[in-house]
Short mmCIF file of C-alpha atoms in Angstrom, two decimals:
data_model
loop_
_atom_site.label_atom_id
_atom_site.label_comp_id
_atom_site.label_asym_id
_atom_site.label_seq_id
_atom_site.Cartn_x
_atom_site.Cartn_y
_atom_site.Cartn_z
CA UNK A 19 -8.23 -8.67 -9.01
CA UNK A 20 -9.16 -5.48 -10.27
CA UNK A 21 -6.77 -4.53 -13.18
CA UNK A 22 -7.19 -1.12 -14.48
CA UNK A 23 -6.60 -0.06 -18.78
CA UNK A 24 -7.01 3.17 -19.66
CA UNK A 25 -7.04 3.81 -23.75
CA UNK A 26 -8.05 7.01 -25.94
CA UNK A 27 -6.32 8.78 -28.65
CA UNK A 28 -2.10 9.40 -28.23
CA UNK A 29 -2.77 12.63 -29.69
CA UNK A 30 -4.98 15.47 -29.54
CA UNK A 31 -4.39 18.88 -31.09
CA UNK A 32 -4.62 22.51 -28.90
CA UNK A 33 -8.31 23.86 -28.49
CA UNK A 34 -9.30 20.63 -28.40
CA UNK A 35 -11.06 17.98 -25.63
CA UNK A 36 -8.86 15.46 -24.62
CA UNK A 37 -10.94 12.21 -24.39
CA UNK A 38 -9.47 9.04 -22.42
CA UNK A 39 -11.15 5.64 -20.42
CA UNK A 40 -10.80 3.45 -18.15
CA UNK A 41 -11.89 0.25 -18.21
CA UNK A 42 -11.78 -1.95 -15.34
CA UNK A 43 -12.22 -5.83 -15.10
CA UNK A 44 -11.98 -8.75 -12.98
CA UNK A 45 -13.96 -6.49 -10.38
CA UNK A 46 -17.43 -4.33 -10.43
CA UNK A 47 -16.88 -0.28 -10.23
CA UNK A 48 -20.89 -0.52 -8.66
CA UNK A 49 -19.18 -2.57 -5.57
CA UNK A 50 -19.01 0.64 -3.13
CA UNK A 51 -16.73 1.75 -1.10
CA UNK A 52 -14.23 3.44 -4.05
CA UNK A 53 -13.09 6.32 -6.27
CA UNK A 54 -12.31 5.84 -9.43
CA UNK A 55 -9.79 8.32 -10.17
CA UNK A 56 -7.30 10.01 -13.24
CA UNK A 57 -4.41 10.88 -12.57
CA UNK A 58 -1.95 12.72 -14.61
CA UNK A 59 2.08 13.12 -14.48
CA UNK A 60 3.97 15.16 -16.91
CA UNK A 61 7.32 13.98 -18.49
CA UNK A 62 9.20 14.12 -15.91
CA UNK A 63 8.09 15.57 -13.22
CA UNK A 64 5.78 14.55 -10.83
CA UNK A 65 1.69 13.36 -10.43
CA UNK A 66 -1.15 15.86 -10.19
CA UNK A 67 -3.90 14.50 -9.07
CA UNK A 68 -7.18 15.86 -11.82
CA UNK A 69 -10.21 14.81 -9.95
CA UNK A 70 -12.44 11.11 -8.78
CA UNK A 71 -15.87 10.10 -9.11
CA UNK A 72 -18.27 6.99 -7.57
CA UNK A 73 -19.56 5.35 -9.07
CA UNK A 74 -23.25 6.57 -8.01
CA UNK A 75 -21.79 9.31 -11.13
CA UNK A 76 -20.45 11.74 -7.56
CA UNK A 77 -17.52 13.85 -8.47
CA UNK A 78 -14.91 15.76 -6.99
CA UNK A 79 -12.16 17.41 -9.23
CA UNK A 80 -9.07 19.03 -8.71
CA UNK A 81 -9.42 22.70 -8.04
CA UNK A 82 -7.07 24.24 -10.98
CA UNK A 83 -8.25 22.10 -13.70
CA UNK A 84 -11.97 21.57 -12.39
CA UNK A 85 -13.11 25.40 -14.98
CA UNK A 86 -11.89 21.77 -17.68
CA UNK A 87 -12.57 18.64 -16.26
CA UNK A 88 -15.53 16.46 -16.92
CA UNK A 89 -15.65 12.74 -14.92
CA UNK A 90 -18.44 10.61 -16.04
CA UNK A 91 -19.07 6.34 -15.24
CA UNK A 92 -21.10 3.08 -17.32
CA UNK A 93 -21.81 0.97 -15.51
CA UNK A 94 -23.19 -0.62 -17.99
CA UNK A 95 -20.09 -1.22 -19.52
CA UNK A 96 -17.63 -1.44 -16.29
CA UNK A 97 -16.15 2.55 -17.33
CA UNK A 98 -15.37 5.81 -16.39
CA UNK A 99 -14.25 8.71 -18.27
CA UNK A 100 -12.09 11.22 -19.13
CA UNK A 101 -12.43 15.19 -20.88
CA UNK A 102 -10.74 17.81 -20.53
CA UNK A 103 -11.28 20.52 -22.44
CA UNK A 104 -9.25 23.20 -24.54
CA UNK A 105 -6.32 21.72 -23.80
CA UNK A 106 -2.78 23.20 -24.27
CA UNK A 107 0.75 22.10 -24.29
CA UNK A 108 0.60 21.72 -21.11
CA UNK A 109 -1.35 18.92 -21.19
CA UNK A 110 1.06 17.04 -21.72
CA UNK A 111 1.30 13.02 -19.68
CA UNK A 112 1.19 10.51 -19.18
CA UNK A 113 -2.34 10.23 -18.01
CA UNK A 114 -3.50 6.99 -15.16
CA UNK A 115 -6.12 5.76 -14.24
CA UNK A 116 -7.16 4.56 -10.72
CA UNK A 117 -9.20 2.83 -7.48
CA UNK A 118 -9.58 5.11 -4.75
CA UNK A 119 -9.47 3.23 -1.52
CA UNK A 120 -12.69 5.63 1.12
CA UNK A 121 -13.65 4.60 4.31
CA UNK A 122 -13.87 7.98 5.44
CA UNK A 123 -12.06 9.50 2.33
CA UNK A 124 -10.43 8.92 0.16
CA UNK A 125 -7.00 7.55 1.64
CA UNK A 126 -5.40 5.92 -0.63
CA UNK A 127 -4.78 4.71 -4.32
CA UNK A 128 -4.70 1.29 -4.04
CA UNK A 129 -4.53 0.10 -7.52
CA UNK A 130 -3.02 1.97 -10.96
CA UNK A 131 -3.84 1.60 -14.66
CA UNK A 132 -0.47 0.89 -16.72
CA UNK A 133 -1.03 4.75 -18.29
CA UNK A 134 -1.27 6.26 -21.15
CA UNK A 135 0.77 8.52 -23.44
CA UNK A 136 -1.20 12.14 -24.20
CA UNK A 137 0.42 13.91 -25.88
CA UNK A 138 -0.41 18.42 -27.34
CA UNK A 139 0.58 19.19 -30.78
CA UNK A 140 -0.67 20.14 -33.37
CA UNK L 12 -3.56 22.97 -3.06
CA UNK L 13 0.58 23.35 -2.69
CA UNK L 14 2.77 20.06 -3.48
CA UNK L 15 3.94 18.55 -0.83
CA UNK L 16 7.93 19.63 -0.68
CA UNK L 17 9.32 16.14 -0.37
CA UNK L 18 13.41 16.07 -1.83
CA UNK L 19 14.78 15.46 -4.37
CA UNK L 20 16.61 13.02 -3.83
CA UNK L 21 18.28 10.13 -1.54
CA UNK L 22 20.61 8.03 -1.57
CA UNK L 23 22.12 4.57 0.61
CA UNK L 24 24.11 1.54 -0.14
CA UNK L 25 23.02 -1.79 0.47
CA UNK L 26 21.62 -2.88 3.67
CA UNK L 27 21.56 0.25 4.66
CA UNK L 28 18.20 2.90 5.85
CA UNK L 29 17.08 5.99 4.57
CA UNK L 30 14.08 8.17 5.31
CA UNK L 31 12.16 10.36 3.35
CA UNK L 32 10.61 13.55 4.21
CA UNK L 33 6.86 14.54 2.78
CA UNK L 34 6.66 18.29 4.47
CA UNK L 35 2.94 20.12 4.72
CA UNK L 36 1.04 21.48 7.21
CA UNK L 37 -1.49 21.82 8.85
CA UNK L 38 -4.50 21.45 6.62
CA UNK L 39 -2.87 18.21 5.08
CA UNK L 40 -0.15 16.26 6.50
CA UNK L 41 -0.93 17.84 9.48
CA UNK L 42 -4.17 18.03 10.20
CA UNK L 43 -4.97 14.39 8.59
CA UNK L 44 -3.80 10.77 9.66
CA UNK L 45 -4.21 9.75 4.78
CA UNK L 46 -0.65 9.61 3.92
CA UNK L 47 0.15 7.62 1.55
CA UNK L 48 3.80 6.22 -0.77
CA UNK L 49 3.87 5.44 -4.45
CA UNK L 50 6.45 3.80 -5.76
CA UNK L 51 7.67 3.61 -8.78
CA UNK L 52 9.87 2.68 -11.39
CA UNK L 53 11.47 4.38 -14.81
CA UNK L 54 8.14 3.51 -17.47
CA UNK L 55 6.18 2.53 -14.74
CA UNK L 56 2.57 3.63 -12.83
CA UNK L 57 3.33 3.90 -9.41
CA UNK L 58 2.31 1.30 -6.80
CA UNK L 59 0.72 1.50 -3.20
CA UNK L 60 3.58 1.04 -0.56
CA UNK L 61 2.76 2.65 2.28
CA UNK L 62 -1.05 4.51 3.40
CA UNK L 63 -3.18 5.24 6.69
CA UNK L 64 0.38 7.35 7.65
CA UNK L 65 2.18 3.88 8.38
CA UNK L 66 0.05 1.02 7.30
CA UNK L 67 1.38 -1.52 4.22
CA UNK L 68 -0.84 -2.87 2.11
CA UNK L 69 -1.02 -7.38 1.19
CA UNK L 70 2.50 -8.49 -0.15
CA UNK L 71 4.79 -4.44 0.51
CA UNK L 72 7.75 -6.29 2.34
CA UNK L 73 7.95 -5.24 6.32
CA UNK L 74 10.76 -2.85 5.01
CA UNK L 75 9.00 -0.38 4.08
CA UNK L 76 7.46 1.78 7.47
CA UNK L 77 5.46 5.09 8.13
CA UNK L 78 5.94 7.49 10.08
CA UNK L 79 5.00 10.86 11.30
CA UNK L 80 4.83 13.70 13.65
CA UNK L 81 3.43 17.43 13.22
CA UNK L 82 3.61 18.24 9.67
CA UNK L 83 6.66 16.63 7.80
CA UNK L 84 5.55 12.81 7.05
CA UNK L 85 8.40 10.00 6.79
CA UNK L 86 9.26 6.90 4.49
CA UNK L 87 11.65 4.71 6.05
CA UNK L 88 13.31 1.62 3.74
CA UNK L 89 15.49 -0.90 6.16
CA UNK L 90 17.64 -3.00 4.64
CA UNK L 91 18.42 -1.03 1.01
CA UNK L 92 17.89 -3.23 -1.63
CA UNK L 93 18.85 -2.88 -5.57
CA UNK L 94 14.58 -2.81 -6.22
CA UNK L 95 14.52 -0.24 -3.84
CA UNK L 96 16.34 2.52 -6.71
CA UNK L 97 13.01 3.99 -7.97
CA UNK L 98 11.29 7.34 -6.92
CA UNK L 99 8.58 8.27 -4.18
CA UNK L 100 5.88 10.13 -3.75
CA UNK L 101 3.36 10.89 -0.95
CA UNK L 102 0.20 11.81 -0.73
CA UNK L 103 -1.71 13.34 1.60
CA UNK L 104 -5.74 14.02 1.59
CA UNK L 105 -6.13 17.92 2.28
CA UNK L 106 -10.46 18.01 1.77
CA UNK L 107 -8.92 16.53 -1.45
CA UNK L 108 -5.31 14.50 -2.20
CA UNK L 109 -2.32 16.19 -2.80
CA UNK L 110 0.93 14.55 -3.89
CA UNK L 111 4.49 15.64 -3.22
CA UNK L 112 6.87 16.86 -5.27
CA UNK L 113 8.83 12.94 -5.31
CA UNK L 114 11.87 12.06 -4.26
CA UNK L 115 14.96 9.67 -6.35
CA UNK L 116 16.13 7.32 -4.49
CA UNK L 117 19.49 5.63 -5.99
CA UNK L 118 20.81 2.76 -3.84
CA UNK L 119 24.63 2.82 -3.99
#
């Protein structure tokens, strides 16, 4: 079955760029019908959608983060990535990658990675 | 986009039923039949429990059910079990996804 795994630095300095990668196994990222997503959870808080990408490269971002977020896809490696620029302590969170299932719109996130904690600190 | 409103906590005894509400607006919950619910145990990733308001993914017990009335969606868990104790989040399509603040379910 499809599995997702996040990877990347657990510590990022303020003002720098947070970079994470999600590797998809057990299925092809190019199979269509899914938007590949990033979602974060601040410590002790709720979930916040960051954005998602289709295998073709079409992206959608949370308006509140749009100016700092870039999501890209590498179909040859079956991976998609997140870059969040100009980070502050407020970006400290657990970052999840997830598969967004789509019929007309993305109606649910049916598979999640285990999550990776990213701390922003000098 | 404003987060959907959920009660911070609910509780119930084993065997009882509990309902968790998720209130939005006509621009999200009330405007689309794309409400999903997620269960999250401490230190774990969220798990999809309900999608499209009331559909259950394969493997989710039928003790979990979803519904919607106007701008409020609800998740009902019947026959509460100890392992149901977790945080629950709703999510609605609103042009893009928006989550609720989460509800902590305690099984007494």
